[in-house]
CSV table of C-alpha atoms in Angstrom, one decimal:
chain,number,residue,atom,x,y,z
U,1,MET,CA,-43.0,-17.7,20.0
U,2,LYS,CA,-45.3,-20.5,18.9
U,3,TYR,CA,-46.6,-22.5,22.0
U,4,CYS,CA,-47.8,-21.5,25.4
U,5,HIS,CA,-45.1,-21.6,28.2
U,6,HIS,CA,-47.7,-22.9,30.6
U,7,CYS,CA,-49.8,-25.5,28.8
U,8,THR,CA,-48.1,-26.0,25.3
U,9,ALA,CA,-51.3,-25.0,23.4
U,10,PRO,CA,-50.5,-23.1,20.1
U,11,LEU,CA,-50.4,-19.3,20.6
U,12,ILE,CA,-52.7,-17.0,18.7
U,13,LEU,CA,-51.6,-13.4,17.7
U,14,ARG,CA,-54.7,-11.3,18.6
U,15,ILE,CA,-55.7,-8.1,20.4
U,16,PRO,CA,-56.8,-9.0,24.0
U,17,GLU,CA,-59.8,-7.3,25.5
U,18,GLY,CA,-59.0,-3.8,26.8
U,19,ASP,CA,-55.8,-3.7,24.8
U,20,ASP,CA,-55.0,-2.0,21.5
U,21,ARG,CA,-52.3,-4.2,20.0
U,22,GLU,CA,-51.7,-7.8,19.1
U,23,ARG,CA,-50.2,-10.1,21.7
U,24,HIS,CA,-49.3,-13.7,21.8
U,25,CYS,CA,-52.4,-15.2,23.5
U,26,CYS,CA,-53.2,-18.7,24.7
U,27,ASN,CA,-56.8,-19.6,24.1
U,28,GLU,CA,-56.5,-22.7,26.3
U,29,CYS,CA,-55.3,-21.2,29.6
U,30,ASN,CA,-55.8,-17.5,28.7
U,31,ALA,CA,-52.2,-16.6,29.3
U,32,ILE,CA,-50.9,-13.5,27.5
U,33,PHE,CA,-47.2,-13.1,26.6
U,34,TYR,CA,-46.0,-9.5,26.4
U,35,LEU,CA,-42.7,-8.5,24.7
U,36,ASN,CA,-41.1,-5.4,26.1
U,37,PRO,CA,-37.8,-3.5,25.6
U,38,LYS,CA,-34.7,-4.7,27.5
U,39,ASN,CA,-32.3,-2.5,29.4
U,40,VAL,CA,-28.6,-2.6,28.7
U,41,VAL,CA,-26.6,-1.0,31.6
U,42,GLY,CA,-22.9,-0.1,31.7
U,43,THR,CA,-20.2,2.3,32.9
U,44,LEU,CA,-17.7,4.9,31.7
U,45,PRO,CA,-14.8,4.0,34.0
U,46,VAL,CA,-12.2,6.7,34.3
U,47,PHE,CA,-8.7,6.9,35.7
U,48,GLU,CA,-7.2,10.4,35.8
U,49,ASP,CA,-7.5,11.6,32.1
U,50,ARG,CA,-8.0,8.1,30.7
U,51,VAL,CA,-11.1,6.0,30.1
U,52,LEU,CA,-11.3,2.2,30.2
U,53,LEU,CA,-12.4,0.3,27.1
U,54,CYS,CA,-12.8,-3.5,26.5
U,55,LYS,CA,-12.0,-5.2,23.2
U,56,ARG,CA,-14.8,-7.6,22.4
U,57,ALA,CA,-14.0,-11.3,22.4
U,58,ILE,CA,-17.5,-12.2,21.3
U,59,GLN,CA,-20.0,-11.4,18.5
U,60,PRO,CA,-21.5,-9.0,17.6
U,61,ARG,CA,-18.6,-6.5,16.8
U,62,LEU,CA,-15.9,-9.0,17.7
U,63,GLY,CA,-12.5,-7.2,18.0
U,64,LYS,CA,-14.1,-3.7,18.4
U,65,TRP,CA,-13.8,-1.6,21.5
U,66,THR,CA,-16.6,-0.9,23.9
U,67,LEU,CA,-17.5,0.3,27.4
U,68,PRO,CA,-18.4,-2.5,29.8
U,69,ALA,CA,-22.2,-3.0,29.5
U,70,GLY,CA,-24.7,-5.8,29.4
U,71,PHE,CA,-28.4,-6.8,29.9
U,72,MET,CA,-29.9,-5.7,33.3
U,73,GLU,CA,-31.0,-8.7,35.2
U,74,ASN,CA,-34.1,-9.3,37.3
U,75,GLY,CA,-33.5,-8.5,41.0
U,76,GLU,CA,-30.9,-5.7,40.5
U,77,SER,CA,-31.0,-2.0,40.0
U,78,SER,CA,-29.6,-0.4,36.8
U,79,LEU,CA,-26.5,0.9,38.6
U,80,ASP,CA,-25.9,-2.4,40.3
U,81,GLY,CA,-26.2,-4.1,36.9
U,82,ALA,CA,-23.7,-1.6,35.5
U,83,ILE,CA,-21.2,-2.3,38.3
U,84,ARG,CA,-21.6,-6.0,37.9
U,85,GLU,CA,-21.0,-5.8,34.1
U,86,THR,CA,-17.8,-3.7,34.8
U,87,ARG,CA,-16.5,-6.4,37.1
U,88,GLU,CA,-17.5,-9.2,34.7
U,89,GLU,CA,-16.1,-7.7,31.5
U,90,ALA,CA,-13.2,-5.7,32.7
U,91,GLY,CA,-12.4,-7.2,36.1
U,92,ALA,CA,-12.6,-3.7,37.4
U,93,GLU,CA,-13.7,-2.3,40.7
U,94,ILE,CA,-15.2,1.2,40.5
U,95,ILE,CA,-16.2,4.1,42.7
U,96,VAL,CA,-19.5,5.7,41.9
U,97,ARG,CA,-20.3,9.3,42.8
U,98,ALA,CA,-23.7,10.9,43.5
U,99,ASP,CA,-24.1,12.2,40.0
U,100,SER,CA,-23.2,9.0,38.2
U,101,LEU,CA,-26.2,8.7,35.8
U,102,TYR,CA,-24.9,10.1,32.5
U,103,THR,CA,-26.4,8.9,29.2
U,104,LEU,CA,-29.7,7.1,28.2
U,105,PHE,CA,-30.4,5.8,24.7
U,106,ASN,CA,-33.7,4.6,23.4
U,107,LEU,CA,-33.2,2.1,20.5
U,108,PRO,CA,-36.8,1.4,19.4
U,109,SER,CA,-35.7,-0.4,16.3
U,110,ILE,CA,-34.1,-3.1,18.4
U,111,ASN,CA,-36.2,-2.8,21.5
U,112,GLN,CA,-33.4,-1.8,23.9
U,113,VAL,CA,-32.7,1.1,26.3
U,114,TYR,CA,-29.1,1.8,27.2
U,115,MET,CA,-28.0,3.5,30.4
U,116,PHE,CA,-24.4,4.5,31.1
U,117,PHE,CA,-23.0,5.7,34.5
U,118,ARG,CA,-19.8,7.6,35.1
U,119,ALA,CA,-17.4,5.9,37.5
U,120,GLU,CA,-13.8,6.1,38.7
U,121,LEU,CA,-11.5,3.1,38.8
U,122,ALA,CA,-10.7,2.1,42.4
U,123,ASN,CA,-7.3,0.7,41.3
U,124,LEU,CA,-5.5,-0.5,38.1
U,125,ASP,CA,-6.0,-4.2,38.8
U,126,PHE,CA,-8.4,-4.7,35.8
U,127,THR,CA,-8.2,-7.8,33.7
U,128,PRO,CA,-10.3,-9.0,30.7
U,129,GLY,CA,-13.3,-11.2,31.5
U,130,TYR,CA,-14.8,-14.0,29.5
U,131,GLU,CA,-16.4,-11.5,26.9
U,132,SER,CA,-13.3,-9.3,26.5
U,133,GLU,CA,-10.0,-10.0,24.6
U,134,GLN,CA,-8.2,-7.0,26.1
U,135,VAL,CA,-8.9,-4.1,28.6
U,136,ALA,CA,-7.0,-0.9,28.3
U,137,LEU,CA,-7.0,2.8,29.3
U,138,PHE,CA,-7.1,5.5,26.6
U,139,ASP,CA,-6.7,9.3,26.8
U,140,GLU,CA,-8.8,11.3,24.3
U,141,ALA,CA,-6.1,11.5,21.6
U,142,ASN,CA,-5.6,7.7,21.6
U,143,ILE,CA,-9.3,6.5,21.6
U,144,PRO,CA,-9.6,4.1,18.7
U,145,TRP,CA,-12.5,6.1,17.2
U,146,GLU,CA,-12.6,4.0,14.0
U,147,GLU,CA,-12.8,0.8,16.0
U,148,ILE,CA,-15.7,1.6,18.5
U,149,ALA,CA,-18.2,-1.2,18.6
U,150,PHE,CA,-21.5,0.7,19.0
U,151,PRO,CA,-22.9,4.2,18.3
U,152,VAL,CA,-24.1,4.5,21.9
U,153,VAL,CA,-20.5,4.0,23.2
U,154,ARG,CA,-19.1,6.5,20.7
U,155,SER,CA,-21.7,9.1,21.6
U,156,THR,CA,-21.1,8.6,25.4
U,157,LEU,CA,-17.4,9.0,24.9
U,158,GLU,CA,-17.8,12.1,22.6
U,159,HIS,CA,-20.0,13.8,25.2
U,160,TYR,CA,-17.7,12.9,28.0
U,161,PHE,CA,-14.6,14.5,26.4
U,162,GLU,CA,-16.8,17.5,25.5
U,163,ASP,CA,-18.0,17.8,29.1
U,164,LEU,CA,-14.7,17.1,30.8
U,165,PRO,CA,-13.0,20.6,30.5
U,166,LYS,CA,-16.1,22.2,32.0
U,167,GLN,CA,-16.4,19.5,34.7
U,168,HIS,CA,-20.1,19.5,34.2
U,169,PHE,CA,-21.8,16.3,33.1
U,170,PRO,CA,-25.5,16.9,32.3
U,171,VAL,CA,-27.8,13.8,32.0
U,172,ARG,CA,-28.6,13.3,28.3
U,173,MET,CA,-31.2,11.1,26.7
U,174,PHE,CA,-31.0,10.2,23.0
U,175,ASP,CA,-33.1,8.3,20.4
U,176,VAL,CA,-31.1,6.0,18.1
U,177,HIS,CA,-32.7,5.0,14.9
U,178,HIS,CA,-31.6,2.2,12.7
U,179,GLY,CA,-32.4,3.2,9.1
U,180,GLU,CA,-32.3,1.2,5.9
U,181,ASP,CA,-28.7,0.6,4.5
U,182,ARG,CA,-27.6,0.0,8.2
U,183,GLN,CA,-27.5,3.8,8.7
U,184,ILE,CA,-27.8,4.8,12.3
U,185,THR,CA,-28.7,8.2,13.5
U,186,THR,CA,-28.5,9.5,17.1
U,187,ARG,CA,-30.6,12.4,18.2
U,188,LEU,CA,-30.5,14.3,21.5
U,189,ILE,CA,-34.0,14.3,23.0
U,190,SER,CA,-33.6,15.5,26.6
U,191,HIS,CA,-30.7,17.0,28.7
U,192,SER,CA,-30.6,18.5,32.1
U,193,HIS,CA,-29.9,22.2,31.7
U,194,THR,CA,-26.4,23.8,31.7
U,195,PHE,CA,-25.9,25.5,35.0
U,196,HIS,CA,-23.0,27.1,36.9
U,197,LYS,CA,-21.8,24.8,39.6
U,198,VAL,CA,-22.9,25.7,43.1
U,199,ASP,CA,-21.9,22.7,45.3
B,1,MET,CA,-42.7,-21.0,32.6
B,2,LYS,CA,-42.8,-24.7,32.1
B,3,TYR,CA,-42.6,-25.5,28.4
B,4,CYS,CA,-40.6,-24.3,25.4
B,5,HIS,CA,-42.2,-21.5,23.3
B,6,HIS,CA,-40.6,-23.0,20.2
B,7,CYS,CA,-41.0,-26.8,20.5
B,8,THR,CA,-43.2,-27.5,23.7
B,9,ALA,CA,-40.4,-29.6,25.4
B,10,PRO,CA,-40.3,-29.2,29.2
B,11,LEU,CA,-37.9,-26.3,30.3
B,12,ILE,CA,-35.1,-27.0,32.6
B,13,LEU,CA,-33.7,-24.4,35.1
B,14,ARG,CA,-29.9,-24.6,34.7
B,15,ILE,CA,-26.9,-22.4,34.2
B,16,PRO,CA,-26.1,-22.2,30.4
B,17,GLU,CA,-22.4,-22.4,29.3
B,18,GLY,CA,-20.7,-19.1,29.7
B,19,ASP,CA,-23.4,-17.8,32.0
B,20,ASP,CA,-23.4,-17.5,35.8
B,21,ARG,CA,-27.1,-17.8,36.7
B,22,GLU,CA,-29.9,-20.2,36.1
B,23,ARG,CA,-32.1,-19.7,33.1
B,24,HIS,CA,-35.1,-21.5,31.6
B,25,CYS,CA,-33.4,-23.7,29.0
B,26,CYS,CA,-34.8,-26.1,26.4
B,27,ASN,CA,-32.7,-29.3,26.0
B,28,GLU,CA,-34.5,-30.2,22.8
B,29,CYS,CA,-34.1,-27.1,20.6
B,30,ASN,CA,-31.4,-25.3,22.8
B,31,ALA,CA,-33.5,-22.2,23.3
B,32,ILE,CA,-32.8,-20.1,26.4
B,33,PHE,CA,-35.5,-17.8,27.8
B,34,TYR,CA,-34.3,-14.8,29.7
B,35,LEU,CA,-36.3,-12.8,32.1
B,36,ASN,CA,-35.4,-9.1,32.4
B,37,PRO,CA,-36.8,-6.0,34.1
B,38,LYS,CA,-39.6,-4.1,32.4
B,39,ASN,CA,-39.7,-0.3,32.0
B,40,VAL,CA,-42.8,1.7,33.1
B,41,VAL,CA,-42.9,5.2,31.5
B,42,GLY,CA,-45.0,8.2,32.4
B,43,THR,CA,-45.4,11.9,32.6
B,44,LEU,CA,-45.9,14.6,35.2
B,45,PRO,CA,-48.3,16.9,33.2
B,46,VAL,CA,-48.5,20.4,34.5
B,47,PHE,CA,-50.9,23.3,33.8
B,48,GLU,CA,-49.8,26.6,35.4
B,49,ASP,CA,-49.3,25.7,39.1
B,50,ARG,CA,-51.4,22.5,39.0
B,51,VAL,CA,-50.5,18.9,38.1
B,52,LEU,CA,-52.7,16.3,36.4
B,53,LEU,CA,-53.5,13.1,38.3
B,54,CYS,CA,-55.6,10.1,37.3
B,55,LYS,CA,-57.9,8.2,39.6
B,56,ARG,CA,-57.3,4.5,38.9
B,57,ALA,CA,-60.3,2.5,37.5
B,58,ILE,CA,-58.4,-0.8,37.6
B,59,GLN,CA,-56.4,-2.9,40.0
B,60,PRO,CA,-53.9,-2.6,41.6
B,61,ARG,CA,-54.7,0.5,43.8
B,62,LEU,CA,-58.1,0.9,42.3
B,63,GLY,CA,-59.5,4.4,43.4
B,64,LYS,CA,-56.1,5.8,44.2
B,65,TRP,CA,-54.5,8.7,42.3
B,66,THR,CA,-51.5,8.3,40.0
B,67,LEU,CA,-49.6,10.0,37.3
B,68,PRO,CA,-50.3,8.6,33.8
B,69,ALA,CA,-47.8,5.8,33.2
B,70,GLY,CA,-47.6,2.3,31.8
B,71,PHE,CA,-45.4,-0.4,30.4
B,72,MET,CA,-43.0,0.7,27.6
B,73,GLU,CA,-43.8,-1.2,24.4
B,74,ASN,CA,-41.4,-2.7,21.8
B,75,GLY,CA,-40.8,-0.3,18.9
B,76,GLU,CA,-41.1,2.9,20.9
B,77,SER,CA,-38.8,5.2,22.9
B,78,SER,CA,-39.3,5.8,26.6
B,79,LEU,CA,-40.6,9.3,26.0
B,80,ASP,CA,-42.9,8.2,23.2
B,81,GLY,CA,-44.3,5.6,25.5
B,82,ALA,CA,-44.8,8.2,28.2
B,83,ILE,CA,-46.7,10.5,25.8
B,84,ARG,CA,-48.8,7.5,24.6
B,85,GLU,CA,-49.7,6.6,28.2
B,86,THR,CA,-50.7,10.2,28.9
B,87,ARG,CA,-53.0,10.2,25.9
B,88,GLU,CA,-54.5,6.7,26.8
B,89,GLU,CA,-55.0,7.2,30.5
B,90,ALA,CA,-55.8,11.0,30.7
B,91,GLY,CA,-56.9,11.8,27.1
B,92,ALA,CA,-54.3,14.6,27.4
B,93,GLU,CA,-52.0,16.2,24.8
B,94,ILE,CA,-48.8,17.4,26.2
B,95,ILE,CA,-45.8,19.6,25.2
B,96,VAL,CA,-42.4,18.2,26.1
B,97,ARG,CA,-39.4,20.5,26.6
B,98,ALA,CA,-35.7,19.7,26.1
B,99,ASP,CA,-35.1,18.9,29.8
B,100,SER,CA,-38.1,16.6,30.2
B,101,LEU,CA,-36.4,13.5,31.8
B,102,TYR,CA,-37.0,13.9,35.5
B,103,THR,CA,-37.1,10.8,37.8
B,104,LEU,CA,-35.9,7.2,37.4
B,105,PHE,CA,-36.7,4.5,39.9
B,106,ASN,CA,-35.2,1.0,40.1
B,107,LEU,CA,-37.6,-1.4,41.7
B,108,PRO,CA,-35.4,-4.6,41.9
B,109,SER,CA,-37.9,-6.4,44.1
B,110,ILE,CA,-40.5,-6.4,41.4
B,111,ASN,CA,-38.2,-6.2,38.3
B,112,GLN,CA,-39.3,-2.8,37.1
B,113,VAL,CA,-37.7,0.5,36.2
B,114,TYR,CA,-39.9,3.6,36.2
B,115,MET,CA,-39.1,6.8,34.3
B,116,PHE,CA,-41.1,10.0,34.5
B,117,PHE,CA,-40.9,13.0,32.2
B,118,ARG,CA,-42.0,16.6,33.0
B,119,ALA,CA,-44.5,17.9,30.5
B,120,GLU,CA,-47.0,20.8,30.0
B,121,LEU,CA,-50.6,20.3,29.1
B,122,ALA,CA,-51.3,21.6,25.6
B,123,ASN,CA,-54.9,22.4,26.5
B,124,LEU,CA,-57.5,21.5,29.1
B,125,ASP,CA,-59.4,18.9,26.9
B,126,PHE,CA,-58.3,15.9,29.0
B,127,THR,CA,-60.8,13.1,29.7
B,128,PRO,CA,-60.5,9.8,31.6
B,129,GLY,CA,-59.4,6.8,29.4
B,130,TYR,CA,-60.3,3.1,29.9
B,131,GLU,CA,-58.0,2.7,33.0
B,132,SER,CA,-59.0,6.0,34.7
B,133,GLU,CA,-62.1,6.8,36.7
B,134,GLN,CA,-61.4,10.5,36.8
B,135,VAL,CA,-58.7,13.0,35.7
B,136,ALA,CA,-58.2,16.2,37.5
B,137,LEU,CA,-55.7,19.1,38.2
B,138,PHE,CA,-54.4,19.7,41.7
B,139,ASP,CA,-52.3,22.5,43.2
B,140,GLU,CA,-49.8,21.5,45.9
B,141,ALA,CA,-52.1,22.3,48.8
B,142,ASN,CA,-54.8,20.0,47.3
B,143,ILE,CA,-52.8,17.0,46.2
B,144,PRO,CA,-54.6,13.9,47.8
B,145,TRP,CA,-51.3,12.8,49.5
B,146,GLU,CA,-53.0,10.1,51.5
B,147,GLU,CA,-54.6,8.7,48.3
B,148,ILE,CA,-51.5,8.4,46.1
B,149,ALA,CA,-51.3,5.0,44.4
B,150,PHE,CA,-47.6,4.3,44.3
B,151,PRO,CA,-44.4,5.5,46.2
B,152,VAL,CA,-42.7,6.4,42.8
B,153,VAL,CA,-45.6,8.8,42.1
B,154,ARG,CA,-45.5,10.3,45.6
B,155,SER,CA,-41.7,10.8,45.4
B,156,THR,CA,-41.9,12.4,41.9
B,157,LEU,CA,-44.6,14.8,43.1
B,158,GLU,CA,-42.7,15.7,46.3
B,159,HIS,CA,-39.5,16.5,44.4
B,160,TYR,CA,-41.4,18.5,41.8
B,161,PHE,CA,-43.0,20.8,44.4
B,162,GLU,CA,-39.6,21.1,46.1
B,163,ASP,CA,-37.9,22.0,42.8
B,164,LEU,CA,-40.6,24.3,41.5
B,165,PRO,CA,-39.8,27.5,43.5
B,166,LYS,CA,-36.1,27.2,42.2
B,167,GLN,CA,-37.3,26.4,38.7
B,168,HIS,CA,-34.4,23.9,38.6
B,169,PHE,CA,-35.3,20.2,38.0
B,170,PRO,CA,-32.3,17.9,38.4
B,171,VAL,CA,-32.6,14.4,37.0
B,172,ARG,CA,-32.8,12.0,40.0
B,173,MET,CA,-32.5,8.2,40.2
B,174,PHE,CA,-33.8,6.2,43.2
B,175,ASP,CA,-33.7,2.7,44.4
B,176,VAL,CA,-37.1,1.5,45.8
B,177,HIS,CA,-36.9,-1.6,48.1
B,178,HIS,CA,-40.0,-3.6,49.1
B,179,GLY,CA,-39.2,-5.0,52.5
B,180,GLU,CA,-41.1,-7.5,54.6
B,181,ASP,CA,-44.3,-6.2,56.2
B,182,ARG,CA,-45.0,-4.4,52.8
B,183,GLN,CA,-42.7,-1.7,53.9
B,184,ILE,CA,-41.3,0.3,51.0
B,185,THR,CA,-38.2,2.5,51.2
B,186,THR,CA,-37.0,5.0,48.5
B,187,ARG,CA,-33.4,6.0,48.4
B,188,LEU,CA,-31.8,8.7,46.2
B,189,ILE,CA,-28.9,7.1,44.3
B,190,SER,CA,-27.9,9.6,41.7
B,191,HIS,CA,-28.8,13.2,40.8
B,192,SER,CA,-27.4,15.8,38.4
B,193,HIS,CA,-25.7,18.5,40.4
B,194,THR,CA,-27.4,21.7,41.6
B,195,PHE,CA,-26.2,24.6,39.5
B,196,HIS,CA,-27.2,28.2,39.0
B,197,LYS,CA,-29.1,28.5,35.8
B,198,VAL,CA,-27.2,29.9,32.8
B,199,ASP,CA,-29.5,29.6,29.8
């Protein structure tokens, strides 16, 4: 980020008045450009005892399996974005229940927040979109665990198969840290309590 | 957004290859500038039966009461951002439990996502920060309901006092729509189920 979007003057990295950290500032037109984390939204689509995964046709992690997910766009809700990504990447129509929110991941090292929603496939007419090489259903025994694209996807799948026998799916939030040597650690930060089901 | 951040060429609004919506594109250096929703993160700090509110010293909603919250920054988690905002706006140190995540609001009309975490005040040494005129504790009967700054704050407070007698705080997600005539509607989209407490 070198030049002002509004007036083309060179941007200066400095702390604006009343702020406490450096921002890209324009000394000509006084614009300030803030950089903030982006949300990635997706679903865990299920049909009976199987979950839908997409084989990635694009980088990063080309050829690895993932849940349908992508950047949340302006003008949409996180759930609407997740439904859109499921349609775009897997050609899948889904049914979303009232307790759909499932996992949240903070990835401060790469300035992202992931949110996954549980969903049911409305039918089996799914088909790979532009970003997917293949779309398929897997039961727990056949999940390609060694070929999962991202730790957030692996973690969401692991918790899903852990929660499934109890039919209780607490909302969980995690912090994911990217260490040196490309080592990635995932830590549970917040979860709704474990309760006996009433309704 | 008129000129390229990288090379100062005029930006063109067009649909990039493989995309399905217009973006600000540079035809000189091929940069694409994406606009995505921003996260606002905050806390609901509690001391015994009272909640902490801040009287806003800045626009918008100057003089109205709010929960401490602000834009999530690059390099931090949503919860770390919420703790930072609580320190900055209310000078308050908080204790966060394992089921802290509480409310999420999608505001597609203004491209924001709000997240609030429940927290307990570590002590009563709070003091107004730069953006607050006053910081005070209120029990339910004395909440200045007519002077609350934002619908997301009102909704979070209302659900908190509804959940408090049951000591059960499900994670809830809402869509907030800004209609014409400045009318704002808040709709519950997802909530973790109501269960009897086990642990």
